[in-house]
Structures are given as C-alpha cells and as structure tokens.
C-alpha cells in the first residue's frame, strides 16, 4: 500500500510540474514583443503625461542642457610649473 501511494504521489507531482512549465512558457510568449514593434530609442521606461512630476521627472533634453551648463562652468585644472 505504501509503495503504490508513493508512485501515485510521484505521478501527480510530475503532472503538476509539466502543467506549470506549460503555463510559464505561454506566459513568456505573451510578454515577448512582436517582431514588428519598434523599440524606443533609449529602451527605458517612458512615463505618461499624468506620471510626470515637475521638478522630479526630467526629459533627456533637459538633462543634456543641465550637463552642458555644468561642463561650461567647470573650472580648468591648474597644472603647476614644476610638473612640466
């Protein structure tokens, strides 16, 4: 009796694992983008208009402008005459 219950339990576990594997593979196929879909240029998350928070969420153009201003205001290194 004990041997047959172990066999039945093993069979049920194997069937459950196969079923879970099938569900996982179909879920992966649903998540993959289609071949015709155009990827975004940066590949990152783009917030919608209602998700943007002024002062917190910045576009890449705004960040580039801030970085360019910081580079313009950066002092040049001073090399002592002894090092030459």
Coordinates of N, CA and C in Angstrom, one line a residue:
X1 N 0.8 -1.2 0.0 CA 0.0 0.0 0.0 C 0.9 1.3 0.0
X2 N 1.9 1.2 0.8 CA 2.8 2.4 0.9 C 3.5 2.7 -0.4
X3 N 3.9 1.6 -1.1 CA 4.6 1.8 -2.4 C 3.7 2.4 -3.4
X4 N 2.5 1.9 -3.5 CA 1.6 2.4 -4.5 C 1.2 3.9 -4.3
X5 N 1.1 4.3 -3.0 CA 0.8 5.7 -2.7 C 1.9 6.6 -3.1
X6 N 3.2 6.1 -2.9 CA 4.3 6.9 -3.3 C 4.4 7.0 -4.8
X7 N 4.1 6.0 -5.6 CA 4.0 6.0 -7.0 C 3.0 7.0 -7.5
X8 N 1.8 7.0 -6.9 CA 0.7 7.9 -7.3 C 1.1 9.3 -7.0
X9 N 1.6 9.6 -5.8 CA 2.0 10.9 -5.4 C 3.1 11.4 -6.4
X10 N 4.1 10.6 -6.8 CA 5.1 11.0 -7.7 C 4.5 11.3 -9.1
X11 N 3.6 10.5 -9.5 CA 2.9 10.8 -10.8 C 2.2 12.1 -10.7
X12 N 1.5 12.4 -9.7 CA 0.8 13.7 -9.5 C 1.7 14.9 -9.5
X13 N 2.8 14.7 -8.8 CA 3.8 15.8 -8.8 C 4.4 16.1 -10.2
X14 N 4.7 15.0 -11.0 CA 5.2 15.1 -12.3 C 4.2 15.8 -13.2
X15 N 2.9 15.5 -13.1 CA 1.9 16.1 -13.9 C 1.7 17.6 -13.6
X16 N 1.8 17.9 -12.3 CA 1.8 19.3 -11.9 C 3.0 20.1 -12.4
X17 N 4.1 19.6 -12.3 CA 5.3 20.2 -12.9 C 5.2 20.5 -14.4
X18 N 4.7 19.5 -15.1 CA 4.6 19.7 -16.5 C 3.6 20.8 -16.8
X19 N 2.5 20.8 -16.1 CA 1.5 21.8 -16.3 C 2.0 23.2 -15.9
X20 N 2.8 23.3 -14.9 CA 3.4 24.6 -14.5 C 4.4 25.1 -15.6
X21 N 5.1 24.2 -16.1 CA 6.1 24.5 -17.2 C 5.4 25.0 -18.4
X22 N 4.3 24.4 -18.8 CA 3.5 24.8 -19.9 C 2.9 26.2 -19.7
X23 N 2.4 26.5 -18.5 CA 1.9 27.9 -18.2 C 3.0 28.9 -18.3
X24 N 4.2 28.6 -17.8 CA 5.3 29.5 -17.8 C 5.8 29.8 -19.2
X25 N 5.8 28.8 -20.1 CA 6.2 29.1 -21.5 C 5.2 29.9 -22.2
X26 N 3.9 29.7 -22.0 CA 2.9 30.5 -22.7 C 2.9 31.9 -22.1
X27 N 3.3 32.1 -20.8 CA 3.4 33.5 -20.3 C 4.6 34.2 -20.9
X28 N 5.7 33.5 -21.1 CA 6.9 34.1 -21.7 C 6.5 34.6 -23.1
X29 N 5.8 33.8 -23.9 CA 5.5 34.1 -25.2 C 4.5 35.4 -25.3
X30 N 3.7 35.5 -24.3 CA 2.8 36.7 -24.2 C 3.5 37.9 -23.9
X31 N 4.6 37.8 -23.1 CA 5.4 39.0 -22.7 C 6.3 39.5 -23.8
X32 N 6.8 38.6 -24.7 CA 7.8 39.0 -25.7 C 7.1 39.9 -26.7
X33 N 7.8 41.1 -27.1 CA 7.2 42.0 -28.1 C 7.2 41.3 -29.5
X34 N 6.3 41.8 -30.3 CA 6.3 41.2 -31.6 C 7.5 41.7 -32.4
X35 N 7.8 41.1 -33.5 CA 8.9 41.5 -34.4 C 8.7 42.8 -35.1
X36 N 7.4 43.2 -35.3 CA 7.1 44.4 -36.0 C 7.1 45.6 -35.1
X37 N 7.2 45.4 -33.8 CA 7.1 46.5 -32.8 C 8.4 47.3 -32.9
X38 N 8.4 48.6 -32.9 CA 9.5 49.5 -32.9 C 10.0 49.7 -31.5
X39 N 11.3 49.4 -31.2 CA 11.8 49.6 -29.8 C 12.0 51.1 -29.7
X40 N 11.9 51.6 -28.4 CA 12.1 53.0 -28.2 C 13.6 53.3 -28.3
X41 N 14.0 54.6 -28.5 CA 15.4 54.9 -28.8 C 16.2 54.6 -27.6
X42 N 15.8 55.0 -26.4 CA 16.6 54.8 -25.2 C 16.4 53.4 -24.6
X43 N 15.3 52.7 -24.9 CA 15.0 51.4 -24.4 C 14.5 51.4 -22.9
X44 N 14.3 52.6 -22.4 CA 13.9 52.7 -21.0 C 12.4 52.9 -20.8
X45 N 12.0 53.2 -19.6 CA 10.6 53.4 -19.3 C 10.3 54.9 -19.6
X46 N 9.2 55.1 -20.4 CA 8.8 56.5 -20.7 C 7.5 56.8 -19.9
X47 N 7.5 57.7 -18.9 CA 6.3 58.0 -18.1 C 5.3 58.7 -19.0
X48 N 4.0 58.5 -18.7 CA 3.0 59.2 -19.4 C 2.8 60.6 -18.8
X49 N 2.0 61.4 -19.4 CA 1.9 62.8 -19.0 C 1.4 62.9 -17.6
X50 N 0.5 62.1 -17.2 CA 0.0 62.2 -15.8 C 1.0 61.6 -14.8
X51 N 2.0 60.9 -15.2 CA 3.0 60.4 -14.3 C 4.2 61.3 -14.1
X52 N 4.3 62.3 -15.0 CA 5.4 63.2 -14.9 C 5.2 64.2 -13.8
X53 N 6.2 64.4 -13.0 CA 6.2 65.3 -11.8 C 7.1 66.4 -12.1
X54 N 6.7 67.6 -12.2 CA 7.6 68.8 -12.5 C 8.6 68.8 -11.4
X55 N 9.9 69.0 -11.8 CA 11.0 69.1 -10.9 C 11.6 67.8 -10.5
X56 N 10.9 66.7 -10.8 CA 11.5 65.3 -10.4 C 11.7 64.5 -11.7
X57 N 10.7 64.4 -12.6 CA 10.9 63.7 -13.8 C 11.3 64.7 -14.9
X58 N 12.5 64.4 -15.5 CA 13.1 65.3 -16.5 C 13.3 64.5 -17.8
X59 N 13.1 65.2 -18.9 CA 13.4 64.6 -20.2 C 14.9 64.6 -20.4
X60 N 15.3 63.8 -21.4 CA 16.7 63.7 -21.7 C 17.3 65.1 -22.2
X61 N 16.5 65.8 -22.9 CA 16.9 67.1 -23.4 C 17.2 68.1 -22.2
X62 N 16.3 68.0 -21.2 CA 16.5 68.9 -20.0 C 17.8 68.5 -19.3
X63 N 18.0 67.2 -19.2 CA 19.3 66.7 -18.5 C 20.5 67.1 -19.3
X64 N 20.4 67.0 -20.7 CA 21.6 67.3 -21.5 C 21.9 68.8 -21.4
X65 N 20.9 69.7 -21.2 CA 21.1 71.1 -21.1 C 21.8 71.4 -19.7
X66 N 21.3 70.7 -18.7 CA 22.0 70.8 -17.3 C 23.4 70.4 -17.4
X67 N 23.7 69.2 -18.0 CA 25.0 68.7 -18.1 C 26.0 69.7 -18.9
X68 N 25.4 70.2 -20.0 CA 26.2 71.1 -20.8 C 26.6 72.4 -20.0
X69 N 25.6 72.9 -19.3 CA 25.9 74.1 -18.4 C 26.9 73.8 -17.4
X70 N 26.8 72.6 -16.8 CA 27.8 72.2 -15.7 C 29.2 72.1 -16.3
X71 N 29.3 71.6 -17.6 CA 30.6 71.5 -18.2 C 31.2 72.9 -18.5
X72 N 30.3 73.8 -18.9 CA 30.8 75.2 -19.2 C 31.3 75.9 -18.0
X73 N 30.7 75.6 -16.8 CA 31.0 76.3 -15.6 C 32.1 75.6 -14.8
X74 N 32.6 74.4 -15.3 CA 33.6 73.7 -14.6 C 35.0 74.4 -14.8
X75 N 35.7 74.6 -13.7 CA 37.0 75.3 -13.8 C 38.0 74.3 -14.4
X76 N 38.9 74.9 -15.2 CA 40.0 74.1 -15.8 C 41.0 73.8 -14.7
X77 N 41.6 72.6 -14.8 CA 42.6 72.2 -13.8 C 43.9 73.1 -13.9
X78 N 44.5 73.4 -12.8 CA 45.7 74.2 -12.8 C 46.9 73.3 -12.6
X79 N 47.8 73.3 -13.6 CA 49.0 72.4 -13.6 C 50.1 73.3 -13.1
X80 N 50.8 72.9 -12.0 CA 51.9 73.7 -11.5 C 53.1 73.7 -12.5
X81 N 53.9 74.7 -12.5 CA 55.0 74.8 -13.4 C 56.0 73.7 -13.1
X82 N 56.1 73.3 -11.9 CA 57.1 72.2 -11.5 C 56.8 70.9 -12.2
X83 N 55.6 70.6 -12.5 CA 55.2 69.3 -13.0 C 55.5 69.2 -14.5
X84 N 55.8 70.2 -15.2 CA 56.1 70.2 -16.6 C 57.5 69.7 -16.9

